[in-house]
Rosetta silent file (secondary structure, phi, psi, omega in degrees, C-alpha in Angstrom):
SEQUENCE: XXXXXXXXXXXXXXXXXXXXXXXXXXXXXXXXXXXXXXXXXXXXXXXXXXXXXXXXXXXXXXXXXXXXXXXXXXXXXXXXXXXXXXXXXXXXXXXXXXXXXXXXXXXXXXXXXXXXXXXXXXXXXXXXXXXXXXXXXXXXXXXXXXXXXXXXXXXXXXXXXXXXXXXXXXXXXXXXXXXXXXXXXXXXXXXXXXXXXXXXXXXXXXXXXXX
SCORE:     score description
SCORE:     0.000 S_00000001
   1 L     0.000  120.562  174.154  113.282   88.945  -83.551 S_00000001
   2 E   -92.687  122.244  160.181  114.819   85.375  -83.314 S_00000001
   3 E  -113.323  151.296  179.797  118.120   84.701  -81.568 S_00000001
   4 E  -104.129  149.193  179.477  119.753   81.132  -81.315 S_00000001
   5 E   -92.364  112.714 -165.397  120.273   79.294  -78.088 S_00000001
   6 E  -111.328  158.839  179.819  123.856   78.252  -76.780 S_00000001
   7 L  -100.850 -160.146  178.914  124.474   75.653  -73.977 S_00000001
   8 L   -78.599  -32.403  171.713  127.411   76.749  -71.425 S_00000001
   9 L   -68.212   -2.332  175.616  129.529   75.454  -73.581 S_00000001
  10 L    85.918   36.614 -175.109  129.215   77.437  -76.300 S_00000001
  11 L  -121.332  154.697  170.561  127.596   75.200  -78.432 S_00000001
  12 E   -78.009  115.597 -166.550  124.519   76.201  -80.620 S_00000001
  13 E  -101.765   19.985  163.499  121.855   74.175  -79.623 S_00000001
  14 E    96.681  -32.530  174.353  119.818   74.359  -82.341 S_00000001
  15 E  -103.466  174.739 -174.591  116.702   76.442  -81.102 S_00000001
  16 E  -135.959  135.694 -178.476  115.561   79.773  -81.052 S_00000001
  17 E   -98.042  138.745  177.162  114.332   82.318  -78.689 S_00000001
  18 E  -102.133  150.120  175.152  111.612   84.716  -79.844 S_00000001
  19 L  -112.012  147.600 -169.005  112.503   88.310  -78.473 S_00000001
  20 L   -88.333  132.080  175.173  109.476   90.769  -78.171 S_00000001
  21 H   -64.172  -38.792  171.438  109.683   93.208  -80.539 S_00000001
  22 H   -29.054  -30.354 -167.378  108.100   95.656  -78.255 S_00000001
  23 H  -100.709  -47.221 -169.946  111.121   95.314  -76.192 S_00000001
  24 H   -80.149  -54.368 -162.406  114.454   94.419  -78.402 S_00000001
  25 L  -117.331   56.599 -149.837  113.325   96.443  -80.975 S_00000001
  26 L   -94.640  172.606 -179.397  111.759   99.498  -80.693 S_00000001
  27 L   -76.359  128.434 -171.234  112.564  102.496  -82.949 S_00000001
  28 L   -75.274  -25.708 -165.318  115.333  104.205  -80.993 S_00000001
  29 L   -88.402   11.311  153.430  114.762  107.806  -83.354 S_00000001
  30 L   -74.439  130.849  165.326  110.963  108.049  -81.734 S_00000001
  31 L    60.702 -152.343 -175.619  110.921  110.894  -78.968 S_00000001
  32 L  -108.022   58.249 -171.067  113.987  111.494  -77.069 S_00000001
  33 H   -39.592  -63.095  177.103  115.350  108.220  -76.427 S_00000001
  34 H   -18.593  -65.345 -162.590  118.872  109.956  -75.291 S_00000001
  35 H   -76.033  -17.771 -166.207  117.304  112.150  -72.630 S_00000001
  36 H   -80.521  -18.916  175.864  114.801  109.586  -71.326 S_00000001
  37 H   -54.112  -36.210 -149.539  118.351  107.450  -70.684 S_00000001
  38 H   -72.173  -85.151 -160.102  119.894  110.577  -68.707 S_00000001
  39 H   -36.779  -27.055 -156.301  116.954  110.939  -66.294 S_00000001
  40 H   -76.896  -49.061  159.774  116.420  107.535  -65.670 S_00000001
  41 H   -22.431  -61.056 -171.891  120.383  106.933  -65.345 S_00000001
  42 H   -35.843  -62.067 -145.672  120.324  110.160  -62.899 S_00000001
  43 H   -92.211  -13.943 -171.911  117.876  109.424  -60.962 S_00000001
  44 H   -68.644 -100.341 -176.817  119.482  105.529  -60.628 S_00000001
  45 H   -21.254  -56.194  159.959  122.622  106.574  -59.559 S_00000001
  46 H   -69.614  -18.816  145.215  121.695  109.186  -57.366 S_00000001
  47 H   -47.645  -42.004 -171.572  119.583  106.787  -55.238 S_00000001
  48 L   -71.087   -6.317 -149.684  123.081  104.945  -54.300 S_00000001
  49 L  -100.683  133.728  167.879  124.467  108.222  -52.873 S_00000001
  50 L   -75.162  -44.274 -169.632  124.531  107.984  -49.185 S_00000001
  51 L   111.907  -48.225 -164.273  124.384  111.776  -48.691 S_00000001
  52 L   -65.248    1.065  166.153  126.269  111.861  -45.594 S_00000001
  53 L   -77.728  131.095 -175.300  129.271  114.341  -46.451 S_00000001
  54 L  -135.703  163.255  149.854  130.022  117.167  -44.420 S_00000001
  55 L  -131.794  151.606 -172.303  132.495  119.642  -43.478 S_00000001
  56 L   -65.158  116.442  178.909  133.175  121.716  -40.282 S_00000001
  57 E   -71.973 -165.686 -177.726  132.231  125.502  -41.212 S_00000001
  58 H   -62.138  -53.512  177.131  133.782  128.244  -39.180 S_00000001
  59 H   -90.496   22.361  158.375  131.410  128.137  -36.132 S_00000001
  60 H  -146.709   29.757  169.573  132.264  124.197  -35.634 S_00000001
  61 L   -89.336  143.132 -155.115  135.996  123.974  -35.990 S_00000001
  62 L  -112.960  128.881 -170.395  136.985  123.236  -32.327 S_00000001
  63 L   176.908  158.989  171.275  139.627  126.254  -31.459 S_00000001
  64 L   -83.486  161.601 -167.522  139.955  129.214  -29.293 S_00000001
  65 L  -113.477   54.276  164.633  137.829  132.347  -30.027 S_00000001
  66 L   -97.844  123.062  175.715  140.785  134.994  -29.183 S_00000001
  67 L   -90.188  142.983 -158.007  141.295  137.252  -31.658 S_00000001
  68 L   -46.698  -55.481 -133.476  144.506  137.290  -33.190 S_00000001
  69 L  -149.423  144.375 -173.826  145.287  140.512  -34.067 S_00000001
  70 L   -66.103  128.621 -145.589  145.093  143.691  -33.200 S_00000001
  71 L   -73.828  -17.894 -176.680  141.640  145.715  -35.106 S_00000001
  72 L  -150.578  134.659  175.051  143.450  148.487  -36.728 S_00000001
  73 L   121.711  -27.740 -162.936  147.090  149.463  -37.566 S_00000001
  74 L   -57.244    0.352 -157.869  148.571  145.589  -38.632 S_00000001
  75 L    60.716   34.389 -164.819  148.811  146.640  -42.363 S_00000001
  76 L  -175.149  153.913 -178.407  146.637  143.900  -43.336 S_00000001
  77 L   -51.968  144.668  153.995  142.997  142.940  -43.513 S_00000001
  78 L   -35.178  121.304  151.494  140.822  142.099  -40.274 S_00000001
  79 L  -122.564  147.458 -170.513  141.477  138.792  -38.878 S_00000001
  80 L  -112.270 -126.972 -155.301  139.282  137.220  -36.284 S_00000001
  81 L   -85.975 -147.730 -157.796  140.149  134.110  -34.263 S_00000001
  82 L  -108.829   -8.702  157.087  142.300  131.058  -35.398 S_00000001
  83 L   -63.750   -6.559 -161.684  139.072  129.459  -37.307 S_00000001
  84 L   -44.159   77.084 -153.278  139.098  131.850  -39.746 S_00000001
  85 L   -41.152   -4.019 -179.071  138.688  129.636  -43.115 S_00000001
  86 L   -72.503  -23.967 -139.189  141.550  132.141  -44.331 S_00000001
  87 L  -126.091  175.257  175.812  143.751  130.364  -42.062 S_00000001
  88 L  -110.663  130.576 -147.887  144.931  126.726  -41.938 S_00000001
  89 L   107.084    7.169  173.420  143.322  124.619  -40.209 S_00000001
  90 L  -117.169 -160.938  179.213  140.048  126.512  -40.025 S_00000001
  91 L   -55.778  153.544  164.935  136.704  126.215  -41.405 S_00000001
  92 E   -84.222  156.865  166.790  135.267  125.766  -44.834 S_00000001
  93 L   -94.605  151.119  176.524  133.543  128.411  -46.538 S_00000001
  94 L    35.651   33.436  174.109  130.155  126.934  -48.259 S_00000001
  95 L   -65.022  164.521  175.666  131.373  123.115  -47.795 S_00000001
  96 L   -62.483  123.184 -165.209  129.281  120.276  -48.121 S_00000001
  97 L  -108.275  135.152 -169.362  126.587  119.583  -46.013 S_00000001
  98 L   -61.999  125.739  175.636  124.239  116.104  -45.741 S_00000001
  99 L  -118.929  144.088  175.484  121.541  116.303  -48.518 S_00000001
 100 L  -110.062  133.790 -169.649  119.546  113.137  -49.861 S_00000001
 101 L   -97.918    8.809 -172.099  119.804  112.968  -53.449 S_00000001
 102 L  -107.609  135.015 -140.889  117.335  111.021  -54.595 S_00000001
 103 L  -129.776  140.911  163.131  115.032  112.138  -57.505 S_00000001
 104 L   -66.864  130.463  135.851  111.298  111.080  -58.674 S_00000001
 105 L  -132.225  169.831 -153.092  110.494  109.398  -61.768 S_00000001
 106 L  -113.214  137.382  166.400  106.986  108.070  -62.998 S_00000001
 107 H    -1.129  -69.618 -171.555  106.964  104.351  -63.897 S_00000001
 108 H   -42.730  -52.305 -144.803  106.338  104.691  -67.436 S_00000001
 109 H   -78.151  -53.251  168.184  109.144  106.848  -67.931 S_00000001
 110 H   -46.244  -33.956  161.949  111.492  104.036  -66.366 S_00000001
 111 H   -58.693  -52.943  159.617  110.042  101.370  -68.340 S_00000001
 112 H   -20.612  -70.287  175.231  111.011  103.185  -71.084 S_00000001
 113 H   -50.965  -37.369 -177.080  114.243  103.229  -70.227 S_00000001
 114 H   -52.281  -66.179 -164.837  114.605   99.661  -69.554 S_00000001
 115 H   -68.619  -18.999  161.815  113.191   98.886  -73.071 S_00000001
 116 H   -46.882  -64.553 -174.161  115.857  101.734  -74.785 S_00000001
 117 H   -49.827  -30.128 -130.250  118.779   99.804  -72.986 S_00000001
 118 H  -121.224  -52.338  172.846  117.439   96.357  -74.019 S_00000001
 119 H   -35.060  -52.734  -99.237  117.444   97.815  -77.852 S_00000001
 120 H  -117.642  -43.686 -165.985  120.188   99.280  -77.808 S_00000001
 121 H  -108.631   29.681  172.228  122.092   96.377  -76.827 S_00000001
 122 H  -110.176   -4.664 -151.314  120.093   93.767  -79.030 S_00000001
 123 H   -97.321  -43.620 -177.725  120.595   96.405  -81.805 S_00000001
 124 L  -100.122   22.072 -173.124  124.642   95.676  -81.296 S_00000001
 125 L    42.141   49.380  172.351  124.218   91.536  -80.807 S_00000001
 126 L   -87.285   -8.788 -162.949  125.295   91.988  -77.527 S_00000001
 127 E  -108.814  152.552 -162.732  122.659   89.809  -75.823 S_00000001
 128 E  -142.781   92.895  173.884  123.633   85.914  -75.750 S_00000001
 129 L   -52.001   80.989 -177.681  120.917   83.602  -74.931 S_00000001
 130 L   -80.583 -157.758  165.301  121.753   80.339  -72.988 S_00000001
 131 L  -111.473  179.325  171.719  119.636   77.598  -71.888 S_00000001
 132 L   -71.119  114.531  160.588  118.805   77.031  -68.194 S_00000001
 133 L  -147.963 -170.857 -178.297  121.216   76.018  -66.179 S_00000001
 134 L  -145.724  162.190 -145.606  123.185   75.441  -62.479 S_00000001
 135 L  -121.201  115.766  175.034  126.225   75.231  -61.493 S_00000001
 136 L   -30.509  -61.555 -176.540  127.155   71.603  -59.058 S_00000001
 137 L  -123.441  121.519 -173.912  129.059   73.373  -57.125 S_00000001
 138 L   -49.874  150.539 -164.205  129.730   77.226  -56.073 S_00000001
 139 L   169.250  104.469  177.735  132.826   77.385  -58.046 S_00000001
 140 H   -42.319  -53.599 -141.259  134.654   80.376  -59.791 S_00000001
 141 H   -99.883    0.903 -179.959  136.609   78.273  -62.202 S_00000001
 142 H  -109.832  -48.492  163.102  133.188   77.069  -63.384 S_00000001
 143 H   -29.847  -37.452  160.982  131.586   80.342  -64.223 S_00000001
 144 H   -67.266  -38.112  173.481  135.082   80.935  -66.235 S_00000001
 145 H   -61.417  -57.715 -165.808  134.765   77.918  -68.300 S_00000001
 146 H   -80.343  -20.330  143.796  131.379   79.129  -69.695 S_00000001
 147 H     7.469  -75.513 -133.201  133.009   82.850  -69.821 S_00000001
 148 H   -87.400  -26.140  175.907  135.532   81.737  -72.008 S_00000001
 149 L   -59.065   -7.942 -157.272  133.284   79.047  -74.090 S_00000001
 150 L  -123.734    9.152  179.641  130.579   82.257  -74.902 S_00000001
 151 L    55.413   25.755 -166.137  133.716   84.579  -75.613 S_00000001
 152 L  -124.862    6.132 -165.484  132.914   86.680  -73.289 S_00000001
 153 L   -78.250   -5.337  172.919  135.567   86.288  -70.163 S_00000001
 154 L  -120.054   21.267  172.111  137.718   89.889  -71.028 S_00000001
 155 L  -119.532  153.367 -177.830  134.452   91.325  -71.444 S_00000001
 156 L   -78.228  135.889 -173.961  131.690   93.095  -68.269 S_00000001
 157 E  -132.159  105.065  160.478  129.036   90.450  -68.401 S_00000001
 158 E   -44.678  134.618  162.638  125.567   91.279  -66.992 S_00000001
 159 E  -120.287  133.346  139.834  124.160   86.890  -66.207 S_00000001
 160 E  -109.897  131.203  147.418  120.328   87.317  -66.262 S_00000001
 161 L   -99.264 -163.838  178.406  118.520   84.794  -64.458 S_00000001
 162 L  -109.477  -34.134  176.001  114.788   84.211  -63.373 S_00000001
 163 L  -118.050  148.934  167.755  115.721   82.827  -59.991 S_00000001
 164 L   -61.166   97.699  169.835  118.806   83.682  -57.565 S_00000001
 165 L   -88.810  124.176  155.901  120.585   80.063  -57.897 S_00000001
 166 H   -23.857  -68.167 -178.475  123.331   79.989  -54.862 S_00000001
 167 H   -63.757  -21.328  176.441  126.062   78.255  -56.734 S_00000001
 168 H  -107.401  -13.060  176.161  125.924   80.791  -59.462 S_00000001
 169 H   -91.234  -22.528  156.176  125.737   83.704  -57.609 S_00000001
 170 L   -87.717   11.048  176.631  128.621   82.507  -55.681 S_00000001
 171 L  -111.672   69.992 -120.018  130.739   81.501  -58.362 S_00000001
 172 L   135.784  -40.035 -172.806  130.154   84.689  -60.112 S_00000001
 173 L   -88.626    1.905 -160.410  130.378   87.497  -57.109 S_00000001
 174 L  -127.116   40.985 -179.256  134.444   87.155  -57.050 S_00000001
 175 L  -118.815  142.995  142.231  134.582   87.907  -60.730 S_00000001
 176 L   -42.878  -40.972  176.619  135.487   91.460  -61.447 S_00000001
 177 L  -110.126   -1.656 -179.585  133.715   92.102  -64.436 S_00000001
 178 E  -100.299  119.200  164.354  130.764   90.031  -63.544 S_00000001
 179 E  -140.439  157.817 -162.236  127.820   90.448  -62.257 S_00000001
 180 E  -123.122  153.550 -147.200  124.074   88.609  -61.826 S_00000001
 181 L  -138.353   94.101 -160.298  120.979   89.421  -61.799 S_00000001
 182 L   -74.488  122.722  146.286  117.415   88.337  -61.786 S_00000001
 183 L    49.742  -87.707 -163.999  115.148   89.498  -64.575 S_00000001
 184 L   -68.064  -41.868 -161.438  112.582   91.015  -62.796 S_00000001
 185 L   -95.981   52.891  158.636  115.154   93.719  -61.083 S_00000001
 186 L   -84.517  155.986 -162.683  116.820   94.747  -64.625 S_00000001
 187 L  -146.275  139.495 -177.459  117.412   98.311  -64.688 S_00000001
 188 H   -50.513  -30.782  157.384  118.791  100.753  -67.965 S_00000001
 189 H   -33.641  -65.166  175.513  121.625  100.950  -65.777 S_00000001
 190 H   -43.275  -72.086 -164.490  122.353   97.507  -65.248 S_00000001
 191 H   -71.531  -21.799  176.644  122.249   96.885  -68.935 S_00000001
 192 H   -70.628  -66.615 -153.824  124.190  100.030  -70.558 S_00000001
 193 L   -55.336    8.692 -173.571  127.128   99.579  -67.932 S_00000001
 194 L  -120.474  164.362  161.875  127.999   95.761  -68.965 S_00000001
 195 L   -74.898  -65.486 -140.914  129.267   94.548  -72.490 S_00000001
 196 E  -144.592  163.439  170.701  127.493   92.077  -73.266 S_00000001
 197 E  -115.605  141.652  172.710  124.200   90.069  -71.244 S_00000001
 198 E  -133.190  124.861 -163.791  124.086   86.399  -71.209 S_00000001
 199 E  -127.586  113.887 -177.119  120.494   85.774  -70.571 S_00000001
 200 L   -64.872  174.823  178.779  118.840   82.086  -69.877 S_00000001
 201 L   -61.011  -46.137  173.276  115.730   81.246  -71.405 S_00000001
 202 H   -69.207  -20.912  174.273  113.264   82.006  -68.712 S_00000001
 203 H  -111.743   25.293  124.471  114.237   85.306  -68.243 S_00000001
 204 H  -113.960   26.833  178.914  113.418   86.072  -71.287 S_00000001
 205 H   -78.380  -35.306  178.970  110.011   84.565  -71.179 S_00000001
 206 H   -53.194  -68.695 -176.585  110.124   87.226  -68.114 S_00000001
 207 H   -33.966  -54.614 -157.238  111.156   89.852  -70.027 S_00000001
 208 H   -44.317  -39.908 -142.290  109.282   89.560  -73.311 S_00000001
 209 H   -69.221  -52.924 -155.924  105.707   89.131  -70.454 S_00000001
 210 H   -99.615  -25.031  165.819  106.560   91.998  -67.970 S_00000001
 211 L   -82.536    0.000    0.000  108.323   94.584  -69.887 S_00000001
């Protein structure tokens, strides 16, 4: 699969990128492409989760342990002290407690995934090929010039590069919808959650070699 090559400016420059079929194009309606998305997605996502939510149950709500009420006669159910989760201001019943959330998957299966996403969104022209380039100067307003030159500046824009350039990752982190990325660390995540990828040349000599 052949794609054409734009400068920042949005001009066609005349060449062509070969994309590995292996990667761009694989038949999505082999196996369970859907489900191999979910897990991989899952298990992504649930890595970021800190874990760390809790709430005080009944025997760590800080209160006195007098009981309220007399055991028989009130007209009214048993109540024990003022923690009582019946009461407000007392414990939870079954609240959340710190768990780690993070789920196995085997290589392969992730690879997969990668190369699903990278179909999926070469399948919908979504991937935009530049040439290599850097930015003089960290600079916001220059990442918006090539935005709006690639027609892409009201759209979430994945930048893959091959190396972490300074100047582009800071002109580029104070964008909202933008974010960048080397190559190597692309993830099915990464690439479903953005509109569109604008991907330099070298990283996709990376891709086609290592995926």
């Amino acid at each position: 699969m052949e794609v054409a090559v734009y400068n920042i400016k949005g001009e066609d420059t005349g060449r062509k990128v070969e994309l590995n079929d292996a990667v761009f194009c694989r038949d999505l309606s082999e196996g369970n492409a859907d489900h191999t998305l979910y897990l991989d997605i899952k298990q992504y996502l649930g890595n970021q989760r800190q874990g760390t939510h809790k709430s005080k149950e009944r025997s760590e709500v800080s209160g006195s342990t007098r009981k309220l009420g007399r055991q028989k006669g009130g007209g009214g159910a048993r109540r024990g002290d003022i923690n009582s989760p019946l009461l407000r201001g007392g414990g939870t019943v079954f609240g959340p407690r710190p768990r780690d959330y993070r789920t196995k998957l085997n290589k392969k299966m992730k690879a997969l995934a990668r190369r699903i996403a990278l179909t999926s969104k070469a399948a919908d022209q979504k991937i935009i090929v530049v040439e290599n380039f850097t930015f003089d100067a960290p600079r916001t307003k220059s990442y918006m010039e090539m935005a709006k030159s690639l027609k892409v500046a009201d759209k979430r824009v994945l930048l893959v590069l091959n190396n972490v350039d300074d100047n582009v990752l800071l002109s580029v982190r104070n964008v909202p919808n933008a974010l960048m990325m080397q190559a190597i660390d692309l993830n099915a995540y990464a690439v479903l959650n953005n509109d569109a990828l604008v991907v330099t040349e070298d990283s996709v000599k990376v891709i086609n070699e290592q995926f």
